[in-house]
mmCIF file of C-alpha atoms in Angstrom:
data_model
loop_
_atom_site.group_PDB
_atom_site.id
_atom_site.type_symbol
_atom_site.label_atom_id
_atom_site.label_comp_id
_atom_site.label_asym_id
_atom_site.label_seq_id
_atom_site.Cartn_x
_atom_site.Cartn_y
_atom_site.Cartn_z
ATOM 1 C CA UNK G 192 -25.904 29.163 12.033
ATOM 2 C CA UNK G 193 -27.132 26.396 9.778
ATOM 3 C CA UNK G 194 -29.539 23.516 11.546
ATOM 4 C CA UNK G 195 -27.278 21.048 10.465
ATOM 5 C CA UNK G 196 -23.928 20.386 9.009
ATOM 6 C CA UNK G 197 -23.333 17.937 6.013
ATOM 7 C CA UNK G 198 -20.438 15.818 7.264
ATOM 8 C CA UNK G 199 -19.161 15.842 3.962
ATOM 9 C CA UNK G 200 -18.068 19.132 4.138
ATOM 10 C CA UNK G 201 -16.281 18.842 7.296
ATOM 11 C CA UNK G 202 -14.403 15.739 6.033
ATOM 12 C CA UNK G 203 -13.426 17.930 3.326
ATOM 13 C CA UNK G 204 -12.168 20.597 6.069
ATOM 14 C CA UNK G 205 -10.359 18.976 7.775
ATOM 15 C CA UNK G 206 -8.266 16.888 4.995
ATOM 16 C CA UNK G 207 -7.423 20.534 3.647
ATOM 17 C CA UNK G 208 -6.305 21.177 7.174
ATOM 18 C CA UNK G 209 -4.419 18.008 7.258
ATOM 19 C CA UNK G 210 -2.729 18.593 4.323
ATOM 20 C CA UNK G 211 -2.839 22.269 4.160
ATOM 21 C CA UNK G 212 -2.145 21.711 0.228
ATOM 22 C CA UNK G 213 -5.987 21.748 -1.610
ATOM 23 C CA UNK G 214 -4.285 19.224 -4.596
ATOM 24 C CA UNK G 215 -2.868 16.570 -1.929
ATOM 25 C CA UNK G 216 -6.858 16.612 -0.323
ATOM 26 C CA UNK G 217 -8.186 16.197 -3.474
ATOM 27 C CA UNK G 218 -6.321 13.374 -4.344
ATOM 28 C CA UNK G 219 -6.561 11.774 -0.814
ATOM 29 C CA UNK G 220 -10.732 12.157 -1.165
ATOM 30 C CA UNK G 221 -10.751 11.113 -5.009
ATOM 31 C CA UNK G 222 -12.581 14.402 -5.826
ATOM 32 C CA UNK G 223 -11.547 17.190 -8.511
ATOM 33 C CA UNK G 224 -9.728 20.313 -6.991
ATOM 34 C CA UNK G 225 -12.625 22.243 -7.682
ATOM 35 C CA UNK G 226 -15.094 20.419 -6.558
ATOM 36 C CA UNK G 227 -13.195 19.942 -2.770
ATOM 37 C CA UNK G 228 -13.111 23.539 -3.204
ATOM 38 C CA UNK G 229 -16.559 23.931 -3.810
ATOM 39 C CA UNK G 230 -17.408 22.058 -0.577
ATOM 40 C CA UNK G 231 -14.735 24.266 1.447
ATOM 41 C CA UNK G 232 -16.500 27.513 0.382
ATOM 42 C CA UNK G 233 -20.273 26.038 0.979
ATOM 43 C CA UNK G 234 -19.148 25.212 4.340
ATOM 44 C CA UNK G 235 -17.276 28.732 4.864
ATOM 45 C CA UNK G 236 -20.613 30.686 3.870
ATOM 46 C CA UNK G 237 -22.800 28.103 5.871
ATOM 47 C CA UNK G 238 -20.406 28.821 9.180
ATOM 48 C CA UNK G 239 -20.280 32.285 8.091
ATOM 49 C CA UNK G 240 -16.617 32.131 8.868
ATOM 50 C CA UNK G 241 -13.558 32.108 6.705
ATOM 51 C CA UNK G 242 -11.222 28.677 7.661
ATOM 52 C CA UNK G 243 -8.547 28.835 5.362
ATOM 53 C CA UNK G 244 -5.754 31.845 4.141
ATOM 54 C CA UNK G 245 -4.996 31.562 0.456
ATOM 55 C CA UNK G 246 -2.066 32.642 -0.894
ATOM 56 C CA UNK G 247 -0.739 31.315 -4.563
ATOM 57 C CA UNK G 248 2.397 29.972 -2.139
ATOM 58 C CA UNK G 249 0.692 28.354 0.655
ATOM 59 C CA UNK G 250 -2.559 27.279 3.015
ATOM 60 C CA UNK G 251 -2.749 28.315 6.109
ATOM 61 C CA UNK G 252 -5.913 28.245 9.012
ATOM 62 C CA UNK G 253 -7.325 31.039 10.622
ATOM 63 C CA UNK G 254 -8.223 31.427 14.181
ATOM 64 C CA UNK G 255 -11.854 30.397 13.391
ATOM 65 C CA UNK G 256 -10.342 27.605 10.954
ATOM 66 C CA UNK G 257 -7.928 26.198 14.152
ATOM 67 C CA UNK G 258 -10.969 26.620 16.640
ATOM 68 C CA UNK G 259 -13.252 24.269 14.105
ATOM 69 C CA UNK G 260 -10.394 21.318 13.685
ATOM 70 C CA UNK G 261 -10.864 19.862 17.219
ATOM 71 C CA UNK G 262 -14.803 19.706 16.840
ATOM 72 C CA UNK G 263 -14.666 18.315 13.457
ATOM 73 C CA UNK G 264 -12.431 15.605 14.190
ATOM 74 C CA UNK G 265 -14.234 14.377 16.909
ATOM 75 C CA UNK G 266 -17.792 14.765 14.539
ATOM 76 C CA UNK G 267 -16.302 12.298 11.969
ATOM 77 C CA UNK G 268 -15.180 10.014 14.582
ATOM 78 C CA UNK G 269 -18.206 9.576 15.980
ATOM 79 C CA UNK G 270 -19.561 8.974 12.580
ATOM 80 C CA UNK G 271 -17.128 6.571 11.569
ATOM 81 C CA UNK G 272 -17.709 4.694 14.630
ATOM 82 C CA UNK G 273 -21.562 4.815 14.365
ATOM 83 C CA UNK G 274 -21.078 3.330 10.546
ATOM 84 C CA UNK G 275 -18.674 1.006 11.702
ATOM 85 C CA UNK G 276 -21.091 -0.454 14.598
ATOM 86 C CA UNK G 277 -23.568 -1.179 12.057
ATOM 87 C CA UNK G 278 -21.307 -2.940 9.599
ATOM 88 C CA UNK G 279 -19.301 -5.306 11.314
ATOM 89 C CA UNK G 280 -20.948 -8.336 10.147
ATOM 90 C CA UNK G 281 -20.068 -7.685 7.148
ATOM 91 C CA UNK G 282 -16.651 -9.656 5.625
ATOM 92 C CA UNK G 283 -13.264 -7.991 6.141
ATOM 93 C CA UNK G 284 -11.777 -7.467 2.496
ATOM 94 C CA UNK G 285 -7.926 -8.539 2.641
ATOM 95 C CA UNK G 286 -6.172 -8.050 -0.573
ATOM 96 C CA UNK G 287 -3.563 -10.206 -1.356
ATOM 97 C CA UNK G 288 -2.159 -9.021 -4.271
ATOM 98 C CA UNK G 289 -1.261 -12.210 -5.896
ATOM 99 C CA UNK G 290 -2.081 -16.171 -4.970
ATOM 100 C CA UNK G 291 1.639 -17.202 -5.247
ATOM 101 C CA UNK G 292 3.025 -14.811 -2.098
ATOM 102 C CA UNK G 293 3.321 -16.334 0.739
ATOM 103 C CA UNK G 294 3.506 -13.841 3.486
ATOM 104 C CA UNK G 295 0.121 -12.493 2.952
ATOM 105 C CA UNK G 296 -1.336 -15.552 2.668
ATOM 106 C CA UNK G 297 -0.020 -17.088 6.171
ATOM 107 C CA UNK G 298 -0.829 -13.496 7.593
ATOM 108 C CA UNK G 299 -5.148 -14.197 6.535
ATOM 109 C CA UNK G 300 -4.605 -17.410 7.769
ATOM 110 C CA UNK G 301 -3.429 -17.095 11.084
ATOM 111 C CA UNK G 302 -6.377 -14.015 11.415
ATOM 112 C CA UNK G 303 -8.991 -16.725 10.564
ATOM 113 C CA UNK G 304 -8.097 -18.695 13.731
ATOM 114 C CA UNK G 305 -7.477 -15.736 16.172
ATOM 115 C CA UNK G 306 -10.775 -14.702 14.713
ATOM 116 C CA UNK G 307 -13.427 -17.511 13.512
ATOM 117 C CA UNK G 308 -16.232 -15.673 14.204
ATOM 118 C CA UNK G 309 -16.116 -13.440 11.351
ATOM 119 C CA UNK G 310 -15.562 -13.446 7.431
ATOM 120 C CA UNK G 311 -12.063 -12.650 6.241
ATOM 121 C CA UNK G 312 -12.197 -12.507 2.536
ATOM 122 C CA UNK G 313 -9.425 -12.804 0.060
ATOM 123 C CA UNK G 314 -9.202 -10.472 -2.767
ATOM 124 C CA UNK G 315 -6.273 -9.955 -5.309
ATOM 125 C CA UNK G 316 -5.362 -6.577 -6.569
ATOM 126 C CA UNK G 317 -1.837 -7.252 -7.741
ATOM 127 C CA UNK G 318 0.061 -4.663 -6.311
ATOM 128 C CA UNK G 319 -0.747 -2.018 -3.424
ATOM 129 C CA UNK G 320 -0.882 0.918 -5.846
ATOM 130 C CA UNK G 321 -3.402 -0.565 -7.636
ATOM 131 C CA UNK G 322 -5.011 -1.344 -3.955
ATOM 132 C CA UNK G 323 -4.709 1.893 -2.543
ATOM 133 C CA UNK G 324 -7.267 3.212 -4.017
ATOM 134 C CA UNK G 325 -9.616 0.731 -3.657
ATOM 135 C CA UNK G 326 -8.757 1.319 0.548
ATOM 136 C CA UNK G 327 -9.285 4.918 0.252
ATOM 137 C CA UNK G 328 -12.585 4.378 -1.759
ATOM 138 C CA UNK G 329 -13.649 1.738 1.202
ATOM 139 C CA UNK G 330 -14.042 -1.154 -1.157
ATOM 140 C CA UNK G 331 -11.350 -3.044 0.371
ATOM 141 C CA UNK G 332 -9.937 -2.795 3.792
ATOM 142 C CA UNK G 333 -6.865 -3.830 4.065
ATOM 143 C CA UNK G 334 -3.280 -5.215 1.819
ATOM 144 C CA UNK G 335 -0.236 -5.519 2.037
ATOM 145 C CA UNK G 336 3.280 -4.423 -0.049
ATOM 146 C CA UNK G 337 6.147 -1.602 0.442
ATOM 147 C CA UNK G 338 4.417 1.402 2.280
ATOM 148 C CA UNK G 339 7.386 3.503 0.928
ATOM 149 C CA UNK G 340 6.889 3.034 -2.641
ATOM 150 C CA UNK G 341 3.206 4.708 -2.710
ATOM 151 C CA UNK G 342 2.849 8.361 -3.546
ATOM 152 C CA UNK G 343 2.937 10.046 -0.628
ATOM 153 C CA UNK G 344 -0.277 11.484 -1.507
ATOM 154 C CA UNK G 345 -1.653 8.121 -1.222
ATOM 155 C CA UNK G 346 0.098 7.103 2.036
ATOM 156 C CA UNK G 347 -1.285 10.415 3.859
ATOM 157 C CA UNK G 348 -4.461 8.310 3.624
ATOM 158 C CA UNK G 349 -3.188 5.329 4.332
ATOM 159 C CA UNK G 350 -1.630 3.761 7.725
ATOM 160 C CA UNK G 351 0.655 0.833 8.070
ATOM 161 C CA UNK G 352 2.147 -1.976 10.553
ATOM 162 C CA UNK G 353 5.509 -3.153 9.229
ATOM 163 C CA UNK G 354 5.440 -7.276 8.740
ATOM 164 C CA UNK G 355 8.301 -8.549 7.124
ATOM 165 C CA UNK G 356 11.947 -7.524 5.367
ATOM 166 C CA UNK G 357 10.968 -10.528 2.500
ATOM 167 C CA UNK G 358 13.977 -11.768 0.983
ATOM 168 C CA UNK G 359 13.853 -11.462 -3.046
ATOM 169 C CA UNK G 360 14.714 -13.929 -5.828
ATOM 170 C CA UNK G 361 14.880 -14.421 -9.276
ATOM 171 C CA UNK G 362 13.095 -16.763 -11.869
ATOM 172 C CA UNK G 363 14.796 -17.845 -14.599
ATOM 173 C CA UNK G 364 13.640 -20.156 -17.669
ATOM 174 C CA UNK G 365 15.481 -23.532 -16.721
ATOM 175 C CA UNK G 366 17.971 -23.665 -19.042
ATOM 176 C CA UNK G 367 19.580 -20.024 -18.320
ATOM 177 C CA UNK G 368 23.033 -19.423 -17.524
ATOM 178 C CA UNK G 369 22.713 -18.900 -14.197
ATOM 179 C CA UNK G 370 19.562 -21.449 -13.540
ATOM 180 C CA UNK G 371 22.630 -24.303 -12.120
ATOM 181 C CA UNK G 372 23.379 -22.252 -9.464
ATOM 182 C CA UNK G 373 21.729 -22.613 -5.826
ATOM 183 C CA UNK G 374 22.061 -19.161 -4.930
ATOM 184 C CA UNK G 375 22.566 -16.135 -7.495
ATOM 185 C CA UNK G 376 25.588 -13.225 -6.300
ATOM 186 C CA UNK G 377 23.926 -9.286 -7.784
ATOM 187 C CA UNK G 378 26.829 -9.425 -9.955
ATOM 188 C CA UNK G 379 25.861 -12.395 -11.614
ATOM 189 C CA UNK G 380 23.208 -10.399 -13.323
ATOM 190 C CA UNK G 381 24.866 -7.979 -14.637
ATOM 191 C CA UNK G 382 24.368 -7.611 -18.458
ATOM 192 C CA UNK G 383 20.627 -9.369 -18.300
ATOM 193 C CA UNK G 384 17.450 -7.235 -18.955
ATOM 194 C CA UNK G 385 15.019 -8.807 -16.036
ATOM 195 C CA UNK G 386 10.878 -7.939 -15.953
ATOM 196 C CA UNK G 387 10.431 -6.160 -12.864
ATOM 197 C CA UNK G 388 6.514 -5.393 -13.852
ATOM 198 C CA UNK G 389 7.679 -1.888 -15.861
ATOM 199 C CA UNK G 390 4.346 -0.442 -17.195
ATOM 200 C CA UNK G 391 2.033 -1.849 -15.446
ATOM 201 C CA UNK G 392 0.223 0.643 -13.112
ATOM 202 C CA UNK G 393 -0.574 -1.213 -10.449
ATOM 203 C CA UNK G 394 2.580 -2.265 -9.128
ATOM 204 C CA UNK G 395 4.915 0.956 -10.030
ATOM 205 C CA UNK G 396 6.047 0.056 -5.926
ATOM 206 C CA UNK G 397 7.759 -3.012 -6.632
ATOM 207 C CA UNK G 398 9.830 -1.393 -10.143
ATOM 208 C CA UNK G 399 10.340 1.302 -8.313
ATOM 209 C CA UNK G 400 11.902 -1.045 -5.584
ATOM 210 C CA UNK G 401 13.656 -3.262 -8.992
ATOM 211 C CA UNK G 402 15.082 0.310 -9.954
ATOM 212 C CA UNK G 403 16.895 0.915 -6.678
ATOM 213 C CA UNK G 404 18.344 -2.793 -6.154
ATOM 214 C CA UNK G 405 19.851 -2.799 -10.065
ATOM 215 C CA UNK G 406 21.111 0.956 -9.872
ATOM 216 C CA UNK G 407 24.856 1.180 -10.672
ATOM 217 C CA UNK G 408 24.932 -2.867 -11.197
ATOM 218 C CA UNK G 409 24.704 -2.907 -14.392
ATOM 219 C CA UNK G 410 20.969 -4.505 -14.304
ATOM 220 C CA UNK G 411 18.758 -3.405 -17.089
ATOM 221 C CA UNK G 412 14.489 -3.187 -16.326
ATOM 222 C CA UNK G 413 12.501 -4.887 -18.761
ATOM 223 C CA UNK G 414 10.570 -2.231 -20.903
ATOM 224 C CA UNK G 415 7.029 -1.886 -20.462
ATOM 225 C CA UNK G 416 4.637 -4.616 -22.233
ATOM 226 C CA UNK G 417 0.890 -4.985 -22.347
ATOM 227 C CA UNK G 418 0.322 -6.797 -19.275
ATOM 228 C CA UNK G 419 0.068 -10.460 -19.219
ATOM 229 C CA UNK G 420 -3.192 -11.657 -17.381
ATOM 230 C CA UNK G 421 -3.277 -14.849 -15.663
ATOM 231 C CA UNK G 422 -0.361 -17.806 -15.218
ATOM 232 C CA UNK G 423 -0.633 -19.296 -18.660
ATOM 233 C CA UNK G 424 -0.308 -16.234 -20.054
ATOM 234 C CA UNK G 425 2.417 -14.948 -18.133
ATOM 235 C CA UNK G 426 4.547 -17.980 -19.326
ATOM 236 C CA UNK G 427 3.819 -17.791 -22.892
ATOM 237 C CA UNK G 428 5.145 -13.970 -22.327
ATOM 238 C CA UNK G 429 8.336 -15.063 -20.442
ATOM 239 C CA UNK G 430 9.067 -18.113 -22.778
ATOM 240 C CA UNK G 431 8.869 -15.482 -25.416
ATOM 241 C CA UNK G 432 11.150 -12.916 -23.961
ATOM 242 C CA UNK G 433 13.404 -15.144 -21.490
ATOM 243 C CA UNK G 434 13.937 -12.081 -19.243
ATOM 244 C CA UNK G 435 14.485 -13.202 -15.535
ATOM 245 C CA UNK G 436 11.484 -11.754 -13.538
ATOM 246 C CA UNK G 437 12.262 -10.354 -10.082
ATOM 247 C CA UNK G 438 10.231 -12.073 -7.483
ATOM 248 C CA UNK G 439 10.499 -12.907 -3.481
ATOM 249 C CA UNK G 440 11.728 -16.344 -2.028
ATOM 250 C CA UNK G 441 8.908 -18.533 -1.803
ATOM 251 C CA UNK G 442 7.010 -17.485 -4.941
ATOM 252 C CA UNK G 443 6.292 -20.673 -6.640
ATOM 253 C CA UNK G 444 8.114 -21.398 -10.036
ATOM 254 C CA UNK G 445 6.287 -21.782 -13.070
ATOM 255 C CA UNK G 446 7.218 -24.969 -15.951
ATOM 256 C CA UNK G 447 9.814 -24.807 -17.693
ATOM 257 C CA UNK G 448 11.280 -22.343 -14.858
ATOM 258 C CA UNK G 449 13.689 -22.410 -11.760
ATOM 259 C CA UNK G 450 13.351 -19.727 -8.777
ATOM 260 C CA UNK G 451 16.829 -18.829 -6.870
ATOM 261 C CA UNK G 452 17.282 -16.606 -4.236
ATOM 262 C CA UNK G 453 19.472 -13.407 -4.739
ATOM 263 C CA UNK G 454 22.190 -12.675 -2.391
ATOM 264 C CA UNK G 455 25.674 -10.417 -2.246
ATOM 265 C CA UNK G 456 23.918 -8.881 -0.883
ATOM 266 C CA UNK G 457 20.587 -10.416 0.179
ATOM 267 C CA UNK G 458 17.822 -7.606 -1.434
ATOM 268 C CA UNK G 459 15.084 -7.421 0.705
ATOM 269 C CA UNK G 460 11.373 -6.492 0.307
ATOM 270 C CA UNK G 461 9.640 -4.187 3.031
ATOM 271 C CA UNK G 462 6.304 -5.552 3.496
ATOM 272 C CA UNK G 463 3.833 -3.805 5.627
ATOM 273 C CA UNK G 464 -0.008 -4.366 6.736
ATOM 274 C CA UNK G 465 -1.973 -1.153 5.160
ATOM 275 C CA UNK G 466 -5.407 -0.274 5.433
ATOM 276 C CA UNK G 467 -7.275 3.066 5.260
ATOM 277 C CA UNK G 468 -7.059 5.375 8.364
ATOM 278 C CA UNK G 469 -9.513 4.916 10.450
ATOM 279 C CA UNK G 470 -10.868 1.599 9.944
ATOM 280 C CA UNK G 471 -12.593 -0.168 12.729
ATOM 281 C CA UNK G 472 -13.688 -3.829 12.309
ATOM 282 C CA UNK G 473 -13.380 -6.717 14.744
ATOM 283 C CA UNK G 474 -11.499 -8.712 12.094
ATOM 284 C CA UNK G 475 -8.982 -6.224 11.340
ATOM 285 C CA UNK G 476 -8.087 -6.287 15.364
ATOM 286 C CA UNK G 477 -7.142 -9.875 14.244
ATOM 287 C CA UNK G 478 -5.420 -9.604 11.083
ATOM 288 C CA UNK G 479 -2.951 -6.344 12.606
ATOM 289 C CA UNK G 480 -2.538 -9.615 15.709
ATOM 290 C CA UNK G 481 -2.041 -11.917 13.494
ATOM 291 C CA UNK G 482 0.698 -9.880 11.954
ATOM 292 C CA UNK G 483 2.636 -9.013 14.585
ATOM 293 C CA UNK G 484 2.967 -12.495 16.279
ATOM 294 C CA UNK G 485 3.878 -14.356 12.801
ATOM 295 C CA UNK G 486 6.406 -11.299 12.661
ATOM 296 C CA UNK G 487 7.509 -12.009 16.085
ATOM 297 C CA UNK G 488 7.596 -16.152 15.719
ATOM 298 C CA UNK G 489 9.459 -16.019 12.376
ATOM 299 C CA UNK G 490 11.539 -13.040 12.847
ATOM 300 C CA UNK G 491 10.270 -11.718 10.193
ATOM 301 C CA UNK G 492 11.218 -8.087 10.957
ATOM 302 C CA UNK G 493 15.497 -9.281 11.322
ATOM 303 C CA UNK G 494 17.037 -8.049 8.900
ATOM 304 C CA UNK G 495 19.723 -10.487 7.896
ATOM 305 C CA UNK G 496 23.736 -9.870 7.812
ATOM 306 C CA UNK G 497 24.166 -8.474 4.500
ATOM 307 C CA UNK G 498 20.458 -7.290 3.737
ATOM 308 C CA UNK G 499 19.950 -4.824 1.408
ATOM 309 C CA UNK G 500 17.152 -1.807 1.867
ATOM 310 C CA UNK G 501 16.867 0.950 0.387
ATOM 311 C CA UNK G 502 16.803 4.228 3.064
ATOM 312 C CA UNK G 503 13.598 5.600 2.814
ATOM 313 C CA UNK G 504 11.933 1.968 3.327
ATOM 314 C CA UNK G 505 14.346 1.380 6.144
ATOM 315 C CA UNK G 506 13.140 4.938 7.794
ATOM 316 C CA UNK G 507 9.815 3.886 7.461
ATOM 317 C CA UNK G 508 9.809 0.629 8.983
ATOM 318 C CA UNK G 509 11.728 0.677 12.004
ATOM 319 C CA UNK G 510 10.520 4.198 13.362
ATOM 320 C CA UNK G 511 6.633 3.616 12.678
ATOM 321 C CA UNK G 512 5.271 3.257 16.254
#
């Protein structure tokens, strides 16, 4: 038996176990196939036992694989709670993927009072693909966005807390058809081409979500354009094009531009707390609070008469625990 074993290698082991599927580990650990493999094999010859079965079809443990799981598990725990003890004066990293939404915001701000002894820190990754890898790398800890639209590959990484079913809008240049009206029916935008962020790789989430609502209504996605960094030069884009963008209620309208909420029916936008698995801060204790009463308060998480949601989002908010 070796003196010592590299932790490294047993994280490795046991996401393989986990996933039982050596691509999905890889991804989840943001390492090359091979090299995960690499690390499976050092640790199999260091153990001097074989872990995994490995067919072209399928992973499966063996006995001594099984009998390793349970130690393992409980090895990276305590290591991730000996890191942890030594790093909690350091700033919880929030992401809130863009200034203008409002239900992340008043989520960090309600934190900062249940909590103001430590840091919470803003960041803004605009969008929680482009955030999920940043939590899985440990560069930021936690975000927020639609749980359901993430690879699942991602998400195996990743844990939630539903927050809010966040009712969605459009913005439209103010002197549209459709800008007069208080409220804006589905069916009203039938025929129009609307910029649901198409292209842009960090928020594939929210046009997947776009794709869903506007299936079978006669709704075209704008095509992909080079993306448009920063508000100035998002409006020189939209004056240019006119498309209606897809947004959430609250998002605050740019010049020349009117927001109006969508309804027959009322689309909806699952948001959910996510953060890497694992995590242990003092903060986050706060911000997961913090969540959970504003949800509670503003009944966030009732969905209205006539709300719209697609299934798989629907699944995974009401049944996570």
């Amino acid at each position: 038996m070796p003196a010592h074993l590299d932790p490294r290698l047993l994280r490795a082991f046991v996401t393989v176990a986990e996933e039982l599927h050596f691509t999905r580990a890889a991804v989840r650990l943001h390492l090359a196939q091979q090299a995960l493999s690499r690390d499976v094999r050092r640790l199999e010859r260091e153990l001097g036992a074989e872990l995994f079965v490995r067919t072209t079809r399928q992973v499966t443990l063996t006995p001594d694989g099984e009998r390793l799981l349970p130690y393992a598990r409980r090895v990276l725990r305590a290591q991730d709670e000996l890191l942890a003890a030594f790093d909690q004066a350091r700033p919880l990293l929030v992401d809130l993927n863009s200034p203008g939404l409002v239900t992340p915001r008043r989520v960090l701000h309600r934190a900062r009072e249940l909590a103001p002894g430590h840091e919470l820190m803003a960041r803004y990754e605009s969008g929680l693909t482009g955030a999920a890898g940043e939590l899985l790398a440990g560069r930021l800890d936690a975000s927020f966005g639609r749980f359901a639209g993430l690879d699942p590959a991602l998400r195996a990484g990743l844990d939630h807390q539903p927050v809010r079913y966040e009712p969605m809008a459009v913005v439209l240049p103010e002197d549209h058809r459709l800008a007069a009206l208080a409220e804006v029916p589905l069916a009203e935008l039938a025929g129009e081409t609307v910029y649901a962020g198409a292209g842009n790789p960090r928020t594939p989430e929210w046009t997947g979500l776009a794709r869903l609502l506007f299936e079978g209504r006669g709704i075209e996605i704008a095509p992909p354009a080079p993306l448009a960094v920063g508000e100035e030069e998002f409006q020189r884009v939209m004056a240019r094009t006119r498309h209606p963008v897809l947004a959430v209620v609250g998002f605050p309208a740019m010049p020349s531009t009117v927001s109006r909420p969508l309804v027959d029916p009322v689309p909806l936008s699952p948001v959910s707390l996510v953060w890497r698995r694992g995590l242990t801060h003092p903060a986050f204790d706060a911000l997961r609070r913090a969540a959970a009463l504003l949800a509670a308060e503003e009944g966030w998480l009732r969905r209205p008469a006539g709300g719209w949601v697609p299934a798989g989002d629907d699944v995974l908010m009401t049944s996570h625990g």
